[in-house]
């Protein structure tokens, strides 16, 4: 795959399965975000192709947690409902439920200027979730969150994922998050990127749990393995 | 509150001093009064001409010409500028023409517009409209061009159509540029109306100033200038108050 004259990926083949979670880790500038742009359809690859089995409904959390500054928090979150493509899913009850779960209740009428980075990140995540996508593309979704609220949100996210049967692709620089949330951790090499290694995660849990995962005996082993492969 | 009153008084002070000095130094010197006018004479003109209604009438005519021209020029200019966003190619083709016409002194065309549209109010409205049009067009297109690319990316990630991107992002985001065009254009609209009146008219502040300067009545000229300043301040204030309601309206309607 080629992008803007710059060769970013070489011979990249990736297969994502229903209901599974994938984390992409790799050195800075290896094209993690570009890959999400391509999967989401925001950017077109100069070569290569993308195939979906069945109906696709993607939710993409941009790294910048973009909020339109002239809209209130609630108007920002409800934006997907105003786009014709998504009009069949208008459900403001879902939003207020998420606002409660994500500690954003009471901030509905605030403008983005008045909100912290973490609040914007949570709001942007809600905006992705409410259309009930079957593929979630999350670019550094927890980078602005404190540890306690991060674990809480991860738990809610995994629960909701089960409910709406979606797959998730995380792009992250946090190896712990990658292990705790994923079925497979995909390690990228530097540019032109290719997949260096795919590590299957099995922590012996009956279902994914961000806190129990971190307590698992195998957790530090995976950590060391991924760390060695990455060699930042 | 108290500090605001003090600030207001402090602001008043230089103006009051200037007018007082002007009055005291020139009083009793007909030669200097001939060249520079006299505050008390200006005041007398304002009172007399307000009483007989001519000053109000002239002000009303100039203000209407500027206001209508302002609305026509800005509405057409802004909508054309924003719609050029839909086609980058179209803008590239028309750019040299827009720059050429925009940089030509529109006021040089004023005599022509008077020949075309007559010596009445309509020609002045057209001059004001034309002189505001290009500023509005440029500002609107620049505003649309300068939109944060991430906003567009966000909308694209939701599979928004180009029209939806325009409604949800381009229009509300360009409003800052558009409203700065409005502010600049207050001056251009008044200038347009003035130039038209100065060339050929039978009423309006430009006409008043033309006649008074022909008679070397400097105090009356300055009376006209003072009325222009008052209109400009009121007009600018009105425009600056419109920005935030327009913004809210656009977010709600589009």
Short mmCIF file of C-alpha atoms in Angstrom, two decimals:
data_model
loop_
_atom_site.label_atom_id
_atom_site.label_comp_id
_atom_site.label_asym_id
_atom_site.label_seq_id
_atom_site.Cartn_x
_atom_site.Cartn_y
_atom_site.Cartn_z
CA UNK A 1 0.00 0.00 0.00
CA UNK A 2 1.14 3.43 -0.98
CA UNK A 3 -0.02 6.73 0.41
CA UNK A 4 0.77 10.20 -0.85
CA UNK A 5 3.87 9.04 -2.70
CA UNK A 6 5.28 7.53 0.44
CA UNK A 7 5.43 3.79 0.67
CA UNK A 8 3.89 2.96 4.00
CA UNK A 9 3.02 -0.70 3.92
CA UNK A 10 4.71 -3.53 2.13
CA UNK A 11 2.82 -6.75 1.63
CA UNK A 12 0.44 -6.20 4.49
CA UNK A 13 -2.16 -8.91 4.88
CA UNK A 14 -4.52 -8.79 7.79
CA UNK A 15 -7.62 -10.79 8.53
CA UNK A 16 -9.99 -9.61 11.23
CA UNK A 17 -12.66 -11.95 12.62
CA UNK A 18 -16.10 -11.18 14.00
CA UNK A 19 -16.29 -10.37 17.68
CA UNK A 20 -12.53 -10.42 18.20
CA UNK A 21 -10.26 -7.69 19.46
CA UNK A 22 -7.00 -6.69 17.85
CA UNK A 23 -4.35 -4.29 19.02
CA UNK A 24 -1.83 -2.78 16.68
CA UNK A 25 1.44 -1.74 18.27
CA UNK A 26 4.57 -0.53 16.56
CA UNK A 27 7.15 2.23 16.40
CA UNK A 28 6.09 5.83 15.85
CA UNK A 29 5.37 6.64 12.22
CA UNK A 30 4.84 3.04 11.17
CA UNK A 31 1.43 3.85 9.71
CA UNK A 32 -0.91 2.62 12.44
CA UNK A 33 -3.22 5.61 12.03
CA UNK A 34 -2.98 5.41 8.24
CA UNK A 35 -4.15 1.81 8.42
CA UNK A 36 -7.23 2.86 10.42
CA UNK A 37 -7.88 5.70 7.95
CA UNK A 38 -7.86 3.15 5.16
CA UNK A 39 -10.02 0.56 6.94
CA UNK A 40 -12.52 3.27 7.90
CA UNK A 41 -12.70 4.58 4.35
CA UNK A 42 -11.49 8.08 5.25
CA UNK A 43 -8.44 7.56 3.03
CA UNK A 44 -8.10 5.48 -0.09
CA UNK A 45 -5.08 3.21 -0.53
CA UNK A 46 -3.11 3.62 -3.76
CA UNK A 47 -3.02 -0.11 -4.13
CA UNK A 48 -4.41 -3.10 -2.37
CA UNK A 49 -7.96 -3.89 -1.36
CA UNK A 50 -10.27 -4.17 1.56
CA UNK A 51 -12.99 -6.78 1.86
CA UNK A 52 -15.87 -7.02 4.29
CA UNK A 53 -18.07 -10.02 4.74
CA UNK A 54 -21.62 -8.91 5.33
CA UNK A 55 -22.93 -5.46 6.11
CA UNK A 56 -20.37 -3.02 7.41
CA UNK A 57 -21.04 -0.35 9.96
CA UNK A 58 -17.83 1.16 11.24
CA UNK A 59 -17.21 3.44 14.15
CA UNK A 60 -13.92 5.33 14.02
CA UNK A 61 -12.45 7.15 17.00
CA UNK A 62 -9.93 9.61 15.59
CA UNK A 63 -6.72 10.08 17.53
CA UNK A 64 -7.42 13.80 17.92
CA UNK A 65 -10.83 13.21 19.58
CA UNK A 66 -12.25 15.84 17.25
CA UNK A 67 -15.08 17.92 18.67
CA UNK A 68 -16.75 20.67 16.66
CA UNK A 69 -16.21 23.78 18.80
CA UNK A 70 -19.52 25.43 17.88
CA UNK A 71 -21.53 22.48 19.15
CA UNK A 72 -22.28 21.53 22.72
CA UNK A 73 -21.12 18.19 24.11
CA UNK A 74 -24.54 16.65 23.47
CA UNK A 75 -24.75 18.09 19.94
CA UNK A 76 -21.28 16.70 19.25
CA UNK A 77 -22.15 13.24 20.48
CA UNK A 78 -25.44 13.22 18.58
CA UNK A 79 -23.74 14.22 15.31
CA UNK A 80 -23.85 10.72 13.74
CA UNK A 81 -27.64 10.80 14.07
CA UNK A 82 -27.76 13.89 11.88
CA UNK A 83 -25.94 12.16 9.05
CA UNK A 84 -28.38 10.54 6.67
CA UNK A 85 -26.35 7.35 6.49
CA UNK A 86 -26.93 6.71 10.19
CA UNK A 87 -30.40 8.14 10.59
CA UNK A 88 -32.02 4.78 11.31
CA UNK A 89 -30.29 4.51 14.68
CA UNK A 90 -31.45 7.74 16.38
CA UNK A 91 -31.57 6.87 20.02
CA UNK A 92 -30.93 9.61 22.53
CA UNK A 93 -31.69 7.25 25.44
CA UNK A 94 -28.47 5.41 24.65
CA UNK A 95 -26.53 8.66 24.84
CA UNK A 96 -27.82 9.66 28.26
CA UNK A 97 -27.07 6.18 29.54
CA UNK A 98 -23.47 6.43 28.30
CA UNK A 99 -23.07 9.93 29.70
CA UNK A 100 -23.96 8.51 33.10
CA UNK A 101 -21.60 5.55 32.76
CA UNK A 102 -18.72 7.72 31.51
CA UNK A 103 -19.09 10.37 34.25
CA UNK A 104 -20.17 13.06 31.80
CA UNK A 105 -23.65 13.64 33.14
CA UNK A 106 -24.36 17.33 33.70
CA UNK A 107 -21.93 18.47 30.99
CA UNK A 108 -24.40 18.10 28.09
CA UNK A 109 -24.63 21.82 27.36
CA UNK A 110 -20.90 22.56 27.74
CA UNK A 111 -18.87 23.58 24.73
CA UNK A 112 -15.66 21.61 23.98
CA UNK A 113 -13.47 24.56 24.99
CA UNK A 114 -14.64 24.12 28.55
CA UNK A 115 -13.94 20.38 28.68
CA UNK A 116 -10.74 18.55 29.59
CA UNK A 117 -8.90 16.29 27.16
CA UNK A 118 -10.13 13.22 29.00
CA UNK A 119 -13.74 14.36 28.83
CA UNK A 120 -13.48 15.01 25.12
CA UNK A 121 -11.95 11.58 24.64
CA UNK A 122 -14.81 9.89 26.50
CA UNK A 123 -17.37 11.92 24.56
CA UNK A 124 -15.73 10.96 21.26
CA UNK A 125 -15.86 7.32 22.33
CA UNK A 126 -19.57 7.59 23.08
CA UNK A 127 -20.10 9.15 19.66
CA UNK A 128 -18.51 6.05 18.10
CA UNK A 129 -20.45 3.57 20.16
CA UNK A 130 -24.01 4.88 19.79
CA UNK A 131 -24.36 3.82 16.16
CA UNK A 132 -23.75 0.24 17.30
CA UNK A 133 -20.98 -0.45 14.79
CA UNK A 134 -19.91 -4.00 14.03
CA UNK A 135 -16.34 -2.81 13.61
CA UNK A 136 -14.83 -0.32 16.02
CA UNK A 137 -11.60 1.40 15.06
CA UNK A 138 -10.10 3.11 18.09
CA UNK A 139 -6.97 5.21 17.72
CA UNK A 140 -5.32 5.69 21.12
CA UNK A 141 -8.71 5.73 22.85
CA UNK A 142 -7.37 5.93 26.41
CA UNK A 143 -4.37 8.25 25.98
CA UNK A 144 -5.94 11.13 27.93
CA UNK A 145 -7.54 9.11 30.71
CA UNK A 146 -6.37 8.62 34.27
CA UNK A 147 -5.75 5.04 35.30
CA UNK A 148 -8.89 4.55 37.43
CA UNK A 149 -11.32 5.91 34.87
CA UNK A 150 -9.46 4.13 32.09
CA UNK A 151 -10.08 0.71 33.63
CA UNK A 152 -13.72 1.59 34.25
CA UNK A 153 -14.23 2.64 30.62
CA UNK A 154 -12.44 -0.42 29.31
CA UNK A 155 -14.78 -2.62 31.33
CA UNK A 156 -17.86 -0.80 30.01
CA UNK A 157 -16.50 -0.97 26.48
CA UNK A 158 -15.95 -4.73 26.63
CA UNK A 159 -19.43 -5.27 28.08
CA UNK A 160 -21.05 -3.16 25.38
CA UNK A 161 -19.02 -4.93 22.72
CA UNK A 162 -20.56 -8.25 23.73
CA UNK A 163 -23.99 -6.70 23.58
CA UNK A 164 -23.61 -5.31 20.05
CA UNK A 165 -21.37 -8.11 18.72
CA UNK A 166 -18.64 -5.96 17.29
CA UNK A 167 -14.96 -6.41 16.60
CA UNK A 168 -12.46 -3.83 17.81
CA UNK A 169 -9.15 -2.71 16.37
CA UNK A 170 -7.11 -0.70 18.85
CA UNK A 171 -4.11 1.35 17.92
CA UNK A 172 -2.10 1.91 21.05
CA UNK A 173 1.34 2.55 22.40
CA UNK A 174 0.36 1.05 25.74
CA UNK A 175 1.40 -2.60 25.80
CA UNK A 176 -0.62 -3.30 28.96
CA UNK A 177 -3.83 -2.08 27.34
CA UNK A 178 -3.04 -4.14 24.26
CA UNK A 179 -2.65 -7.34 26.28
CA UNK A 180 -5.62 -6.72 28.57
CA UNK A 181 -8.11 -5.99 25.80
CA UNK A 182 -7.09 -8.07 22.81
CA UNK A 183 -7.31 -11.54 21.39
CA UNK A 184 -4.35 -10.79 19.20
CA UNK A 185 -1.60 -8.21 19.41
CA UNK A 186 -0.27 -7.29 16.00
CA UNK A 187 3.26 -5.92 16.04
CA UNK A 188 4.26 -3.66 13.17
CA UNK A 189 7.80 -3.05 11.95
CA UNK A 190 8.91 0.45 11.05
CA UNK A 191 8.24 1.95 7.62
CA UNK A 192 7.61 0.50 5.09
CA UNK A 193 5.54 -1.45 7.58
CA UNK A 194 4.84 -5.08 7.56
CA UNK A 195 3.52 -7.35 10.25
CA UNK A 196 6.47 -8.40 12.35
CA UNK A 197 4.54 -10.80 14.48
CA UNK A 198 1.04 -11.62 15.65
CA UNK A 199 0.85 -12.70 19.26
CA UNK A 200 -2.26 -14.54 20.39
CA UNK A 201 -3.28 -13.60 23.90
CA UNK A 202 -4.72 -16.25 26.20
CA UNK A 203 -4.78 -15.22 29.82
CA UNK A 204 -6.97 -18.15 30.85
CA UNK A 205 -9.98 -15.97 31.65
CA UNK A 206 -13.56 -16.99 30.83
CA UNK A 207 -14.23 -13.52 29.53
CA UNK A 208 -12.08 -10.44 28.97
CA UNK A 209 -11.68 -8.23 31.99
CA UNK A 210 -9.18 -5.34 32.11
CA UNK A 211 -8.55 -5.73 35.84
CA UNK A 212 -8.37 -9.53 36.09
CA UNK A 213 -6.18 -9.53 32.99
CA UNK A 214 -3.62 -7.37 34.71
CA UNK A 215 -3.63 -9.74 37.71
CA UNK A 216 -3.04 -12.82 35.57
CA UNK A 217 0.28 -14.70 35.91
CA UNK A 218 0.72 -14.71 32.16
CA UNK A 219 0.35 -10.95 31.86
CA UNK A 220 4.01 -10.08 32.58
CA UNK A 221 5.17 -12.87 30.29
CA UNK A 222 3.22 -11.44 27.36
CA UNK A 223 4.45 -8.00 28.31
CA UNK A 224 8.07 -9.08 28.16
CA UNK A 225 7.53 -10.93 24.88
CA UNK A 226 5.92 -7.94 23.16
CA UNK A 227 8.44 -5.54 24.61
CA UNK A 228 11.32 -7.61 23.22
CA UNK A 229 9.72 -7.77 19.78
CA UNK A 230 9.07 -4.06 19.69
CA UNK A 231 12.48 -2.87 20.86
CA UNK A 232 11.47 0.78 20.92
CA UNK B 1 -19.03 49.02 37.49
CA UNK B 2 -17.31 52.01 39.05
CA UNK B 3 -14.12 51.38 37.06
CA UNK B 4 -16.18 51.29 33.85
CA UNK B 5 -17.62 54.71 34.60
CA UNK B 6 -14.14 56.05 35.26
CA UNK B 7 -12.88 54.51 32.00
CA UNK B 8 -15.77 56.11 30.13
CA UNK B 9 -14.96 59.52 31.60
CA UNK B 10 -11.27 59.10 30.82
CA UNK B 11 -12.14 58.20 27.26
CA UNK B 12 -14.31 61.28 26.95
CA UNK B 13 -11.55 63.57 28.22
CA UNK B 14 -9.25 63.79 25.12
CA UNK B 15 -12.22 64.43 22.82
CA UNK B 16 -13.67 67.11 25.07
CA UNK B 17 -10.26 68.79 25.44
CA UNK B 18 -9.76 68.76 21.68
CA UNK B 19 -13.17 70.29 20.95
CA UNK B 20 -12.75 72.92 23.68
CA UNK B 21 -9.27 73.92 22.45
CA UNK B 22 -10.57 74.08 18.90
CA UNK B 23 -13.45 76.30 19.96
CA UNK B 24 -11.35 78.61 22.20
CA UNK B 25 -8.38 79.00 19.84
CA UNK B 26 -10.38 79.66 16.69
CA UNK B 27 -13.20 81.76 18.11
CA UNK B 28 -13.01 85.34 16.84
CA UNK B 29 -10.65 84.44 14.00
CA UNK B 30 -12.77 84.34 10.81
CA UNK B 31 -9.84 83.34 8.63
CA UNK B 32 -9.08 80.19 10.63
CA UNK B 33 -12.79 79.40 10.96
CA UNK B 34 -13.02 79.58 7.16
CA UNK B 35 -10.42 76.83 6.87
CA UNK B 36 -11.20 74.64 9.88
CA UNK B 37 -14.80 75.31 10.94
CA UNK B 38 -15.96 75.76 14.49
CA UNK B 39 -17.53 73.26 16.93
CA UNK B 40 -20.26 75.67 17.94
CA UNK B 41 -21.17 76.21 14.28
CA UNK B 42 -21.27 72.45 13.73
CA UNK B 43 -23.59 72.11 16.70
CA UNK B 44 -25.78 74.91 15.37
CA UNK B 45 -26.00 73.14 12.00
CA UNK B 46 -26.91 69.85 13.63
CA UNK B 47 -29.71 71.52 15.60
CA UNK B 48 -31.02 73.60 12.70
CA UNK B 49 -30.83 70.85 10.09
CA UNK B 50 -32.33 68.29 12.42
CA UNK B 51 -35.18 70.70 13.11
CA UNK B 52 -35.96 71.23 9.41
CA UNK B 53 -35.53 67.51 8.75
CA UNK B 54 -32.89 67.74 6.00
CA UNK B 55 -30.07 66.20 8.05
CA UNK B 56 -32.27 63.29 9.09
CA UNK B 57 -33.34 62.81 5.48
CA UNK B 58 -29.77 62.89 4.13
CA UNK B 59 -28.57 60.48 6.81
CA UNK B 60 -31.51 58.18 6.19
CA UNK B 61 -30.85 58.10 2.44
CA UNK B 62 -27.12 57.38 2.81
CA UNK B 63 -27.73 54.76 5.47
CA UNK B 64 -30.36 52.99 3.36
CA UNK B 65 -28.11 52.94 0.30
CA UNK B 66 -25.20 51.56 2.31
CA UNK B 67 -27.36 49.04 4.18
CA UNK B 68 -29.14 47.65 1.12
CA UNK B 69 -25.88 47.56 -0.85
CA UNK B 70 -24.19 45.85 2.11
CA UNK B 71 -26.89 43.17 2.26
CA UNK B 72 -26.88 42.50 -1.49
CA UNK B 73 -23.07 42.44 -1.77
CA UNK B 74 -22.52 40.29 1.30
CA UNK B 75 -25.29 37.79 0.70
CA UNK B 76 -24.34 37.17 -2.94
CA UNK B 77 -20.59 37.32 -2.23
CA UNK B 78 -20.73 34.99 0.75
CA UNK B 79 -22.93 32.40 -0.93
CA UNK B 80 -20.75 32.41 -4.04
CA UNK B 81 -17.57 32.18 -1.97
CA UNK B 82 -18.87 29.27 0.08
CA UNK B 83 -20.24 27.43 -2.92
CA UNK B 84 -16.85 27.63 -4.63
CA UNK B 85 -15.75 25.18 -1.91
CA UNK B 86 -17.73 22.48 -3.70
CA UNK B 87 -15.53 22.74 -6.73
CA UNK B 88 -11.89 23.48 -6.29
CA UNK B 89 -11.49 23.37 -10.05
CA UNK B 90 -14.07 26.10 -10.57
CA UNK B 91 -12.23 28.32 -8.09
CA UNK B 92 -8.92 27.69 -9.82
CA UNK B 93 -10.43 28.68 -13.16
CA UNK B 94 -12.08 31.84 -11.87
CA UNK B 95 -9.33 32.88 -9.46
CA UNK B 96 -7.47 35.29 -11.80
CA UNK B 97 -10.73 36.99 -12.75
CA UNK B 98 -11.79 37.33 -9.14
CA UNK B 99 -8.39 38.73 -8.17
CA UNK B 100 -8.36 41.12 -11.14
CA UNK B 101 -11.84 42.45 -10.45
CA UNK B 102 -11.31 42.45 -6.70
CA UNK B 103 -8.11 44.47 -6.93
CA UNK B 104 -9.48 46.97 -9.45
CA UNK B 105 -10.64 50.08 -7.61
CA UNK B 106 -14.38 49.51 -7.74
CA UNK B 107 -14.88 53.20 -7.11
CA UNK B 108 -13.31 53.90 -10.49
CA UNK B 109 -16.32 52.07 -11.90
CA UNK B 110 -18.70 54.31 -9.97
CA UNK B 111 -19.21 56.85 -12.81
CA UNK B 112 -20.04 53.92 -15.08
CA UNK B 113 -22.58 52.52 -12.65
CA UNK B 114 -24.22 55.93 -12.45
CA UNK B 115 -24.51 56.00 -16.25
CA UNK B 116 -26.02 52.51 -16.19
CA UNK B 117 -28.32 52.80 -13.20
CA UNK B 118 -29.15 56.51 -13.11
CA UNK B 119 -28.50 59.23 -10.58
CA UNK B 120 -31.05 57.98 -8.03
CA UNK B 121 -30.55 55.74 -5.00
CA UNK B 122 -30.32 52.55 -7.04
CA UNK B 123 -26.92 53.36 -8.56
CA UNK B 124 -25.51 54.07 -5.07
CA UNK B 125 -26.89 50.78 -3.81
CA UNK B 126 -25.16 49.01 -6.69
CA UNK B 127 -21.83 50.75 -6.01
CA UNK B 128 -22.04 49.77 -2.33
CA UNK B 129 -23.00 46.21 -3.29
CA UNK B 130 -20.15 45.87 -5.77
CA UNK B 131 -17.56 47.23 -3.37
CA UNK B 132 -18.59 44.76 -0.65
CA UNK B 133 -19.10 41.78 -2.94
CA UNK B 134 -15.45 40.85 -3.54
CA UNK B 135 -14.41 41.13 0.09
CA UNK B 136 -17.31 38.87 1.07
CA UNK B 137 -16.50 36.37 -1.68
CA UNK B 138 -12.82 36.16 -0.79
CA UNK B 139 -13.37 35.90 2.92
CA UNK B 140 -16.04 33.22 2.52
CA UNK B 141 -13.88 31.13 0.22
CA UNK B 142 -10.83 31.51 2.48
CA UNK B 143 -12.96 30.55 5.48
CA UNK B 144 -14.16 27.42 3.70
CA UNK B 145 -10.61 26.58 2.64
CA UNK B 146 -9.11 27.03 6.09
CA UNK B 147 -11.46 24.66 7.87
CA UNK B 148 -9.62 22.27 10.18
CA UNK B 149 -9.04 19.13 8.12
CA UNK B 150 -9.81 16.99 11.16
CA UNK B 151 -13.41 18.23 11.18
CA UNK B 152 -13.82 17.04 7.62
CA UNK B 153 -12.13 13.75 8.50
CA UNK B 154 -14.59 13.26 11.36
CA UNK B 155 -17.56 13.76 9.05
CA UNK B 156 -16.02 11.46 6.43
CA UNK B 157 -15.60 8.76 9.06
CA UNK B 158 -19.38 8.96 9.55
CA UNK B 159 -19.87 8.54 5.81
CA UNK B 160 -21.26 12.05 5.44
CA UNK B 161 -21.98 13.30 1.93
CA UNK B 162 -20.27 16.41 0.58
CA UNK B 163 -23.45 18.41 1.21
CA UNK B 164 -23.53 17.19 4.81
CA UNK B 165 -19.88 18.15 5.29
CA UNK B 166 -20.82 21.59 3.99
CA UNK B 167 -23.78 21.98 6.32
CA UNK B 168 -22.24 20.55 9.46
CA UNK B 169 -18.67 21.83 9.13
CA UNK B 170 -17.93 24.30 6.34
CA UNK B 171 -20.80 26.73 6.93
CA UNK B 172 -20.55 27.03 10.74
CA UNK B 173 -16.76 27.01 10.70
CA UNK B 174 -16.46 29.77 8.08
CA UNK B 175 -18.76 32.08 9.97
CA UNK B 176 -15.81 33.68 11.75
CA UNK B 177 -14.28 34.64 8.41
CA UNK B 178 -17.62 35.68 6.99
CA UNK B 179 -18.40 37.92 9.93
CA UNK B 180 -15.00 39.55 9.69
CA UNK B 181 -15.88 40.30 6.06
CA UNK B 182 -19.08 41.91 7.33
CA UNK B 183 -17.08 44.14 9.65
CA UNK B 184 -14.69 45.23 6.90
CA UNK B 185 -17.60 45.79 4.56
CA UNK B 186 -19.36 48.28 6.81
CA UNK B 187 -16.71 50.78 5.77
CA UNK B 188 -16.82 49.77 2.12
CA UNK B 189 -20.60 50.02 1.92
CA UNK B 190 -20.59 53.54 3.40
CA UNK B 191 -17.72 54.52 1.13
CA UNK B 192 -19.61 53.15 -1.86
CA UNK B 193 -22.72 55.15 -0.99
CA UNK B 194 -20.62 58.26 -0.38
CA UNK B 195 -18.69 58.01 -3.65
CA UNK B 196 -21.91 57.54 -5.60
CA UNK B 197 -23.48 60.54 -3.96
CA UNK B 198 -20.36 62.62 -4.39
CA UNK B 199 -20.31 61.98 -8.12
CA UNK B 200 -23.95 62.69 -8.79
CA UNK B 201 -26.96 62.94 -6.53
CA UNK B 202 -29.60 65.24 -5.17
CA UNK B 203 -29.71 63.97 -1.59
CA UNK B 204 -27.65 62.09 1.03
CA UNK B 205 -24.67 62.94 3.18
CA UNK B 206 -22.31 62.76 0.18
CA UNK B 207 -24.49 65.34 -1.54
CA UNK B 208 -24.48 67.48 1.60
CA UNK B 209 -20.68 67.36 1.79
CA UNK B 210 -20.31 68.07 -1.95
CA UNK B 211 -22.56 71.13 -1.78
CA UNK B 212 -21.04 72.42 1.46
CA UNK B 213 -17.47 72.08 0.18
CA UNK B 214 -18.50 73.92 -2.99
CA UNK B 215 -19.62 76.77 -0.76
CA UNK B 216 -16.45 76.51 1.37
CA UNK B 217 -18.68 75.93 4.39
CA UNK B 218 -16.24 73.76 6.36
CA UNK B 219 -18.47 73.49 9.43
CA UNK B 220 -21.23 71.99 7.30
CA UNK B 221 -18.76 69.57 5.65
CA UNK B 222 -17.67 68.46 9.11
CA UNK B 223 -21.30 68.07 10.15
CA UNK B 224 -21.67 65.59 7.29
CA UNK B 225 -18.46 63.80 8.29
CA UNK B 226 -19.67 63.57 11.88
CA UNK B 227 -22.95 61.99 10.74
CA UNK B 228 -20.94 59.47 8.69
CA UNK B 229 -18.96 58.56 11.79
CA UNK B 230 -22.11 58.09 13.83
CA UNK B 231 -23.68 55.86 11.18
CA UNK B 232 -20.47 53.82 10.87
CA UNK B 233 -20.27 53.24 14.62
CA UNK B 234 -23.92 52.20 14.86
CA UNK B 235 -23.64 50.00 11.76
CA UNK B 236 -20.47 48.28 13.07
CA UNK B 237 -22.07 47.69 16.44
CA UNK B 238 -25.09 46.09 14.82
CA UNK B 239 -22.90 43.80 12.70
CA UNK B 240 -20.75 42.75 15.66
CA UNK B 241 -23.89 41.82 17.60
CA UNK B 242 -25.09 39.59 14.76
CA UNK B 243 -22.19 37.12 14.74
CA UNK B 244 -23.22 34.88 17.58
CA UNK B 245 -26.97 34.65 16.74
CA UNK B 246 -26.10 33.81 13.12
CA UNK B 247 -23.73 31.12 14.30
CA UNK B 248 -26.37 29.58 16.57
CA UNK B 249 -28.93 29.77 13.79
CA UNK B 250 -26.64 27.97 11.35
CA UNK B 251 -25.93 25.15 13.81
CA UNK B 252 -29.66 24.72 14.49
CA UNK B 253 -30.94 25.04 10.93
CA UNK B 254 -28.30 23.21 8.89
#
